[in-house]
Tab-separated table of C-alpha atoms and ligand atoms in Angstrom:
chain	number	residue	atom	x	y	z
A	24	MET	CA	176.920	42.002	205.417
A	25	PRO	CA	176.540	45.901	205.538
A	26	LYS	CA	173.260	47.283	204.137
A	27	SER	CA	174.599	49.371	201.372
A	28	LYS	CA	176.760	46.218	199.858
A	29	SER	CA	173.373	43.998	199.749
A	30	ARG	CA	171.841	46.770	197.772
A	31	LYS	CA	174.546	47.044	195.123
A	32	SER	CA	174.458	43.108	194.528
A	33	VAL	CA	170.643	43.298	194.276
A	34	LYS	CA	170.714	45.860	192.010
A	35	ALA	CA	173.827	45.089	189.852
A	36	PRO	CA	171.896	41.599	188.299
A	37	ALA	CA	168.693	43.359	188.072
A	38	ARG	CA	169.541	46.495	185.806
A	39	SER	CA	171.363	44.211	183.553
A	40	ALA	CA	168.769	42.048	183.171
A	41	ALA	CA	165.899	44.735	182.773
A	42	TYR	CA	168.324	47.345	180.479
A	43	ALA	CA	170.780	44.667	178.989
A	44	THR	CA	170.724	46.901	175.573
A	45	PRO	CA	169.748	50.267	174.638
A	46	ALA	CA	167.741	48.492	172.169
A	47	LYS	CA	165.975	45.941	174.856
A	48	ALA	CA	165.581	48.924	176.594
A	49	TRP	CA	163.442	50.993	174.184
A	50	GLN	CA	161.495	48.206	173.421
A	51	ALA	CA	160.297	47.714	176.831
A	52	ARG	CA	159.524	51.118	176.916
A	53	ILE	CA	157.431	51.156	173.868
A	54	GLY	CA	156.154	47.554	174.296
A	55	ASP	CA	154.028	46.392	171.730
A	56	ALA	CA	154.961	48.736	169.192
A	57	VAL	CA	157.664	46.354	167.663
A	58	ASP	CA	154.946	43.783	166.944
A	59	PRO	CA	153.372	44.242	163.355
A	60	LEU	CA	149.676	44.735	164.032
A	61	ALA	CA	150.600	47.278	166.894
A	62	GLU	CA	153.024	48.660	164.276
A	63	LYS	CA	149.942	49.277	161.540
A	64	PHE	CA	147.521	49.902	164.384
A	65	VAL	CA	149.134	53.500	165.739
A	66	GLU	CA	150.658	54.215	162.300
A	67	SER	CA	149.446	57.156	160.395
A	68	LEU	CA	151.641	57.568	157.190
A	69	SER	CA	149.334	55.698	155.268
A	70	PHE	CA	147.009	59.318	155.361
A	71	ASP	CA	149.144	61.438	156.503
A	72	TYR	CA	151.807	61.703	153.950
A	73	ARG	CA	149.254	64.489	152.421
A	74	LEU	CA	151.195	66.844	155.231
A	75	ALA	CA	154.649	66.146	153.529
A	76	GLU	CA	154.713	69.653	151.467
A	77	HIS	CA	153.439	71.792	154.789
A	78	ASP	CA	155.812	69.216	156.976
A	79	ILE	CA	158.572	70.525	155.224
A	80	ARG	CA	158.321	74.486	154.402
A	81	GLY	CA	157.248	74.714	158.379
A	82	SER	CA	160.767	72.970	158.863
A	83	LEU	CA	162.416	75.195	156.567
A	84	ALA	CA	161.298	77.669	158.520
A	85	HIS	CA	162.113	76.125	161.885
A	86	ALA	CA	165.571	75.749	160.904
A	87	GLU	CA	165.809	79.076	159.884
A	88	MET	CA	165.017	80.186	163.023
A	89	LEU	CA	167.246	77.897	165.089
A	90	CYS	CA	170.029	79.784	162.607
A	91	THR	CA	169.368	83.334	163.414
A	92	THR	CA	168.918	82.734	166.906
A	93	GLY	CA	172.380	80.986	166.956
A	94	MET	CA	170.825	77.346	167.674
A	95	ILE	CA	172.738	75.769	164.878
A	96	SER	CA	175.162	77.075	162.349
A	97	ALA	CA	174.670	78.531	158.855
A	98	ALA	CA	176.538	75.239	157.447
A	99	ASP	CA	173.824	72.826	159.155
A	100	LEU	CA	171.310	75.277	157.659
A	101	ALA	CA	172.613	74.980	154.454
A	102	ALA	CA	172.796	71.282	154.911
A	103	ILE	CA	169.296	70.764	155.961
A	104	GLY	CA	167.718	73.427	153.328
A	105	LYS	CA	169.433	71.104	151.037
A	106	GLY	CA	168.223	67.978	152.025
A	107	LEU	CA	164.588	68.873	153.077
A	108	ASN	CA	164.211	70.580	149.361
A	109	SER	CA	165.609	67.245	147.598
A	110	ILE	CA	163.149	65.624	149.418
A	111	LEU	CA	160.665	67.912	148.857
A	112	ASP	CA	161.484	67.566	145.028
A	113	ASP	CA	161.257	63.658	145.250
A	114	ILE	CA	158.070	64.015	146.847
A	115	ARG	CA	156.757	66.403	143.832
A	116	ALA	CA	158.293	63.937	141.227
A	117	GLY	CA	156.700	61.093	143.107
A	118	THR	CA	159.819	59.473	143.438
A	119	PHE	CA	160.247	59.549	146.932
A	120	GLU	CA	159.677	56.682	148.971
A	121	PHE	CA	158.059	56.610	151.867
A	122	ASP	CA	159.255	54.497	154.293
A	123	VAL	CA	156.565	52.715	155.976
A	124	LYS	CA	158.844	51.507	158.994
A	125	GLN	CA	158.133	55.089	159.819
A	126	GLU	CA	155.078	55.777	161.861
A	127	ASP	CA	154.277	59.123	160.548
A	128	ILE	CA	155.434	61.593	158.059
A	129	HIS	CA	157.103	63.666	160.616
A	130	MET	CA	159.426	61.049	161.305
A	131	ALA	CA	159.361	59.680	157.876
A	132	VAL	CA	160.682	62.998	156.332
A	133	GLU	CA	163.339	63.304	159.372
A	134	ALA	CA	164.429	60.001	158.934
A	135	ALA	CA	165.229	60.759	155.079
A	136	LEU	CA	166.542	63.945	155.835
A	137	ILE	CA	169.361	62.339	158.029
A	138	GLN	CA	170.022	59.846	155.442
A	139	ARG	CA	170.686	62.244	153.133
A	140	VAL	CA	172.504	64.939	155.304
A	141	GLY	CA	173.706	63.225	158.349
A	142	ASP	CA	174.611	64.933	162.042
A	143	PRO	CA	172.860	68.291	160.839
A	144	GLY	CA	168.939	66.423	160.511
A	145	ARG	CA	169.664	65.412	163.556
A	146	LYS	CA	169.471	69.022	165.102
A	147	LEU	CA	166.144	69.792	163.282
A	148	HIS	CA	164.365	68.306	166.008
A	149	THR	CA	166.105	71.120	168.608
A	150	ALA	CA	163.252	73.186	170.274
A	151	ARG	CA	160.324	71.354	168.678
A	152	SER	CA	158.417	67.883	169.345
A	153	ARG	CA	155.844	66.148	166.992
A	154	ASN	CA	152.908	67.389	168.852
A	155	ASP	CA	153.587	71.081	167.831
A	156	GLN	CA	154.564	70.101	164.616
A	157	VAL	CA	151.670	67.801	163.550
A	158	ALA	CA	149.487	71.165	164.882
A	159	LEU	CA	151.545	73.583	162.691
A	160	ASP	CA	151.620	70.860	159.488
A	161	ILE	CA	147.336	70.883	160.069
A	162	ARG	CA	147.224	74.245	160.200
A	163	LEU	CA	148.941	74.951	156.569
A	164	TRP	CA	147.410	72.241	155.096
A	165	CYS	CA	143.782	73.493	156.178
A	166	VAL	CA	144.710	77.120	154.613
A	167	ALA	CA	145.606	75.380	151.418
A	168	ALA	CA	142.768	73.316	151.473
A	169	ILE	CA	140.190	76.598	152.374
A	170	ASP	CA	141.816	78.470	149.218
A	171	ARG	CA	141.507	75.389	146.910
A	172	VAL	CA	137.645	75.442	147.957
A	173	ASP	CA	136.983	78.578	148.079
A	174	GLN	CA	138.124	78.558	144.555
A	175	LEU	CA	135.937	76.424	143.767
A	176	LEU	CA	133.173	78.062	144.619
A	177	THR	CA	133.999	80.883	143.040
A	178	GLU	CA	134.173	78.980	139.933
A	179	LEU	CA	130.602	77.566	140.746
A	180	GLN	CA	129.360	81.117	141.259
A	181	GLN	CA	130.654	82.163	138.034
A	182	ALA	CA	128.701	79.127	136.726
A	183	PHE	CA	125.483	79.995	137.664
A	184	VAL	CA	126.163	83.363	136.626
A	185	THR	CA	127.008	82.452	133.187
A	186	LEU	CA	123.723	80.285	132.716
A	187	ALA	CA	121.891	82.997	134.221
A	188	ARG	CA	123.162	85.720	131.713
A	189	GLN	CA	122.412	83.125	128.701
A	190	ASP	CA	118.475	81.889	129.767
A	191	GLY	CA	117.818	83.831	133.211
A	192	GLY	CA	114.984	85.667	131.559
A	193	ASN	CA	113.106	82.989	130.793
A	194	VAL	CA	109.698	82.978	133.284
A	195	MET	CA	109.296	80.180	135.629
A	196	PRO	CA	107.016	79.214	138.563
A	197	ALA	CA	108.521	79.541	142.102
A	198	TYR	CA	107.434	76.594	144.157
A	199	THR	CA	106.900	76.687	147.908
A	200	HIS	CA	105.594	73.338	149.249
A	201	LEU	CA	106.435	72.263	146.068
A	202	GLN	CA	103.240	73.662	144.648
A	203	ARG	CA	103.431	76.286	142.090
A	204	ALA	CA	103.270	79.655	143.679
A	205	GLN	CA	104.909	82.824	141.508
A	206	PRO	CA	105.984	83.400	138.371
A	207	ILE	CA	109.610	84.406	138.514
A	208	LEU	CA	112.272	84.998	136.342
A	209	PHE	CA	114.823	81.583	136.026
A	210	GLY	CA	117.611	84.045	136.766
A	211	HIS	CA	116.317	84.551	140.165
A	212	GLU	CA	116.260	81.039	141.302
A	213	LEU	CA	119.712	80.846	139.884
A	214	LEU	CA	121.166	83.723	142.056
A	215	ALA	CA	119.817	82.194	145.025
A	216	TYR	CA	122.377	79.736	144.623
A	217	VAL	CA	125.251	81.952	144.715
A	218	GLU	CA	124.162	83.907	147.511
A	219	MET	CA	124.197	80.390	149.164
A	220	PHE	CA	127.821	79.649	148.512
A	221	GLN	CA	128.740	83.374	148.945
A	222	ARG	CA	127.855	82.583	152.567
A	223	ASP	CA	130.070	79.231	152.960
A	224	ARG	CA	132.970	81.542	151.046
A	225	ASP	CA	132.454	84.036	154.167
A	226	ARG	CA	132.103	81.127	156.446
A	227	LEU	CA	135.444	80.163	155.104
A	228	ALA	CA	137.315	83.246	154.852
A	229	ASP	CA	136.565	84.200	158.619
A	230	CYS	CA	137.825	79.944	159.573
A	231	ARG	CA	140.982	80.729	157.420
A	232	ASP	CA	141.655	83.448	160.120
A	233	ARG	CA	141.887	81.274	162.696
A	234	THR	CA	143.379	78.718	161.301
A	235	ASN	CA	146.709	80.453	159.752
A	236	ILE	CA	148.068	81.030	163.591
A	237	SER	CA	151.293	79.280	164.605
A	238	PRO	CA	151.402	76.999	167.129
A	239	LEU	CA	155.375	76.157	166.552
A	240	GLY	CA	157.294	76.910	169.973
A	241	SER	CA	154.711	75.113	172.226
A	242	GLY	CA	157.153	72.443	172.231
A	243	ALA	CA	155.652	68.516	173.744
A	244	VAL	CA	153.171	70.524	175.999
A	245	GLY	CA	155.060	73.204	177.886
A	246	GLY	CA	156.674	75.465	175.197
A	247	SER	CA	160.703	75.463	175.494
A	248	THR	CA	163.307	77.338	177.442
A	249	LEU	CA	165.364	77.354	174.455
A	250	PRO	CA	165.670	81.385	173.132
A	251	ILE	CA	163.176	80.695	170.077
A	252	ASP	CA	162.082	83.690	167.821
A	253	ARG	CA	158.384	82.367	167.353
A	254	GLN	CA	157.068	85.298	165.296
A	255	GLN	CA	159.952	84.889	163.193
A	256	VAL	CA	158.818	81.323	162.226
A	257	ALA	CA	155.280	82.519	161.578
A	258	ARG	CA	156.065	85.644	159.715
A	259	GLN	CA	158.133	83.244	157.527
A	260	LEU	CA	154.985	80.999	156.722
A	261	GLY	CA	152.843	83.976	155.958
A	262	MET	CA	150.789	83.093	159.078
A	263	ASN	CA	148.836	85.788	160.841
A	264	GLY	CA	150.689	85.186	164.414
A	265	ILE	CA	151.157	82.947	167.039
A	266	THR	CA	148.964	81.199	169.457
A	267	ALA	CA	149.071	82.132	173.166
A	268	ASN	CA	148.870	79.245	175.165
A	269	SER	CA	151.000	75.788	174.586
A	270	LEU	CA	148.512	73.585	176.300
A	271	ASP	CA	145.856	74.610	173.988
A	272	SER	CA	147.864	75.191	170.810
A	273	ILE	CA	148.581	71.342	170.823
A	274	SER	CA	145.301	70.140	171.501
A	275	ASP	CA	142.799	72.848	169.914
A	276	ARG	CA	141.778	71.189	166.774
A	277	ASP	CA	138.759	73.690	166.482
A	278	PHE	CA	139.770	75.207	163.445
A	279	VAL	CA	139.533	71.129	161.810
A	280	VAL	CA	136.141	71.385	162.840
A	281	GLU	CA	135.193	74.801	161.523
A	282	PHE	CA	136.069	73.888	158.652
A	283	ALA	CA	134.514	70.376	158.600
A	284	PHE	CA	131.555	72.289	159.587
A	285	ALA	CA	131.962	74.858	156.523
A	286	LEU	CA	132.385	71.630	154.373
A	287	SER	CA	129.196	70.013	155.427
A	288	MET	CA	127.497	73.131	155.166
A	289	ILE	CA	128.583	73.231	151.204
A	290	ALA	CA	127.622	69.962	150.969
A	291	MET	CA	124.358	70.706	152.027
A	292	HIS	CA	123.985	73.716	149.512
A	293	LEU	CA	125.161	71.174	146.977
A	294	SER	CA	122.684	68.666	147.869
A	295	ARG	CA	120.307	71.685	147.513
A	296	TRP	CA	120.592	72.313	144.171
A	297	ALA	CA	121.350	68.713	143.190
A	298	GLU	CA	117.548	67.523	144.302
A	299	GLN	CA	116.391	70.812	142.233
A	300	TRP	CA	117.621	69.932	139.170
A	301	ILE	CA	116.964	66.169	139.779
A	302	LEU	CA	113.548	67.333	139.849
A	303	TYR	CA	114.113	69.861	137.085
A	304	SER	CA	115.281	67.439	134.515
A	305	SER	CA	112.931	64.658	135.337
A	306	THR	CA	109.930	63.802	132.928
A	307	GLU	CA	107.233	64.649	135.110
A	308	PHE	CA	109.166	68.721	135.173
A	309	ASP	CA	110.779	68.566	132.010
A	310	PHE	CA	112.427	72.052	133.256
A	311	ILE	CA	116.363	71.492	132.213
A	312	ARG	CA	118.192	69.137	130.404
A	313	ILE	CA	121.567	68.196	131.847
A	314	ALA	CA	124.480	67.499	129.397
A	315	ASP	CA	124.802	63.830	128.403
A	316	GLN	CA	128.434	63.630	129.970
A	317	PHE	CA	126.198	64.175	133.242
A	318	THR	CA	124.087	61.557	132.858
A	319	THR	CA	123.722	57.972	132.277
A	320	GLY	CA	121.699	55.672	130.322
A	321	SER	CA	120.136	52.612	131.148
A	322	SER	CA	120.604	49.810	129.065
A	323	MET	CA	117.499	48.130	129.359
A	324	MET	CA	115.454	51.758	129.016
A	325	PRO	CA	117.877	53.418	126.616
A	326	GLN	CA	115.647	56.772	126.288
A	327	LYS	CA	116.493	57.256	130.154
A	328	ARG	CA	118.709	59.683	131.229
A	329	ASN	CA	119.659	59.346	134.640
A	330	PRO	CA	121.164	62.283	136.938
A	331	ASP	CA	123.490	59.616	138.625
A	332	MET	CA	126.188	62.735	138.907
A	333	LEU	CA	123.335	64.811	140.826
A	334	GLU	CA	122.127	61.414	142.698
A	335	LEU	CA	125.965	61.432	144.026
A	336	ILE	CA	126.515	64.619	144.821
A	337	ARG	CA	122.909	64.667	146.721
A	338	GLY	CA	123.974	61.512	148.518
A	339	ARG	CA	127.690	62.105	149.217
A	340	THR	CA	126.694	64.652	151.829
A	341	GLY	CA	125.674	62.022	154.794
A	342	GLY	CA	129.413	61.109	154.414
A	343	VAL	CA	130.229	64.724	154.800
A	344	TYR	CA	128.076	65.241	158.088
A	345	GLY	CA	129.240	61.748	159.324
A	346	GLN	CA	132.909	63.524	159.342
A	347	LEU	CA	131.981	66.303	161.491
A	348	VAL	CA	130.240	64.585	164.258
A	349	ALA	CA	133.631	62.203	163.850
A	350	LEU	CA	135.971	64.853	164.941
A	351	LEU	CA	133.606	66.683	167.229
A	352	THR	CA	133.194	63.303	169.101
A	353	MET	CA	136.836	62.225	169.427
A	354	LEU	CA	137.643	65.693	170.505
A	355	LYS	CA	134.916	65.037	173.480
A	356	GLY	CA	136.493	64.908	177.002
A	357	GLN	CA	139.842	64.482	175.602
A	358	PRO	CA	141.981	65.947	178.623
A	359	LEU	CA	144.835	68.181	177.898
A	360	ALA	CA	146.780	68.347	176.258
A	361	TYR	CA	148.010	65.944	173.129
A	362	ASN	CA	146.673	62.433	172.945
A	363	ARG	CA	146.806	60.272	170.174
A	364	ASP	CA	143.168	60.687	169.663
A	365	MET	CA	143.982	63.665	167.848
A	366	GLN	CA	145.686	61.646	165.119
A	367	GLU	CA	142.481	60.596	163.721
A	368	ASP	CA	141.590	63.976	162.751
A	369	LYS	CA	143.018	63.928	159.557
A	370	ARG	CA	141.613	60.777	158.535
A	371	TRP	CA	137.880	62.709	158.676
A	372	LEU	CA	139.362	65.668	157.526
A	373	PHE	CA	140.984	64.364	154.447
A	374	ALA	CA	138.067	62.575	153.647
A	375	GLY	CA	135.451	65.578	154.020
A	376	PHE	CA	137.731	67.498	151.626
A	377	ASP	CA	138.085	65.347	149.536
A	378	SER	CA	134.448	64.382	148.546
A	379	VAL	CA	133.254	68.311	148.547
A	380	GLU	CA	136.221	69.270	146.589
A	381	LEU	CA	135.160	66.236	144.077
A	382	SER	CA	131.616	67.533	143.993
A	383	LEU	CA	132.416	71.019	143.632
A	384	GLN	CA	134.289	70.221	140.746
A	385	ILE	CA	131.790	68.479	138.752
A	386	ALA	CA	129.128	70.961	139.612
A	387	ALA	CA	130.262	74.055	137.891
A	388	PRO	CA	130.766	72.371	134.802
A	389	MET	CA	127.650	70.626	134.883
A	390	VAL	CA	125.882	74.280	135.533
A	391	LYS	CA	127.250	75.558	133.102
A	392	SER	CA	126.397	72.873	130.034
A	393	ALA	CA	122.642	73.165	131.318
A	394	THR	CA	120.241	74.428	128.966
A	395	LEU	CA	116.916	75.209	129.855
A	396	LYS	CA	113.492	74.397	128.002
A	397	PRO	CA	111.068	77.589	127.803
A	398	GLN	CA	108.342	75.464	125.731
A	399	SER	CA	108.101	72.862	128.405
A	400	ILE	CA	107.972	75.485	131.454
A	401	ALA	CA	105.456	77.810	129.399
A	402	ARG	CA	103.140	75.028	129.019
A	403	ARG	CA	102.947	74.365	132.667
A	404	ILE	CA	102.882	77.720	133.495
A	405	ASP	CA	99.815	78.173	131.321
A	406	GLU	CA	98.333	75.290	133.246
A	407	GLY	CA	98.952	77.062	136.631
B	1	LIG	N1	150.990	61.415	164.079
B	1	LIG	C1	150.997	61.890	165.349
B	1	LIG	C2	149.214	62.704	165.143
B	1	LIG	O1	148.992	62.717	163.740
B	1	LIG	C3	151.842	63.268	165.261
B	1	LIG	C4	152.045	63.284	166.857
B	1	LIG	C5	152.500	62.610	167.453
B	1	LIG	N2	152.982	62.927	168.761
B	1	LIG	C6	153.138	62.400	169.998
B	1	LIG	N3	153.441	62.515	171.133
B	1	LIG	N4	153.010	60.475	169.851
B	1	LIG	O2	148.962	63.144	165.793
């Protein structure tokens, strides 16, 4: 038998067995991904749905750029825009059904878009990979989250200033080693916290500058050969510029770690204030009265007013540090460029943000509603 003929006869059955149908080939390629447990294991939609608004904003900017550069038609852009905006409306209204069969938010939005507008929806993926898409989405999410934390910190600073205006003129002991040291004004102590939170705000502003830069156009890892305009996308998204190296852009999560560190520092400052006021509101000190709504009673000892909210602010600090360590360790030793490890960044980022947001939200009204107990403080000063 001639050699070429024998090769042919061996190849044909092998091909039909291994690649019988496109669906089978797909199954073979991604293997266990069709197994329900494996599907559950790899999915991120259950937490990255929180990127939805930013994913859509990014896609709208990308689509517009594809149209300006002539890669899609004006009609395609109109269809994509209409589809994405209708998805956004549904998400905001709480009526969008996230398809759990989709692995992540990027695929869920894309699938919904194709379902709503058909073929033009498929073109959105031109010159873009989920790798640069997710990097952009997290950056946009972080910028919004930084702004939210900054706003809450400002409100907390204002609460301290309000209390200082009201009660700040009272004299109280200042402590070193928790021993009475020198007399100071209560306002002096309150403004110490304003300083701490100001440094936190400065840190956030600095981190925001490094975060608000567009990685889009980096593609899966090596960029794109298509005539994209990265600056246009960045401008449209109100970003400060574009990243320089595609490998780095895809795998850079430094800004997430920086934000996590800023959150940890805020949590630490909050815990110091919480501890101070836990002491001050105790019967032993009796310097401050925390408003009723921020204390809890004890059924057995109704005279008690426990500072549970302050204790929880203090207690949750550990969780916030935990997310910082989790993020650093998740990134440690990763080879360039994208690895699936990085999917975990959002889990810790969101958890740290949620915890600090909640603590800040409750801290400001707690400060504003607290009252000083000057007589009790005066007694203590006399003793000293
Ligand atoms: N869900 C993924 C993540 O959060 C999106 C990127 C997936 N990219 C990939 N090559 N599998 O990281």
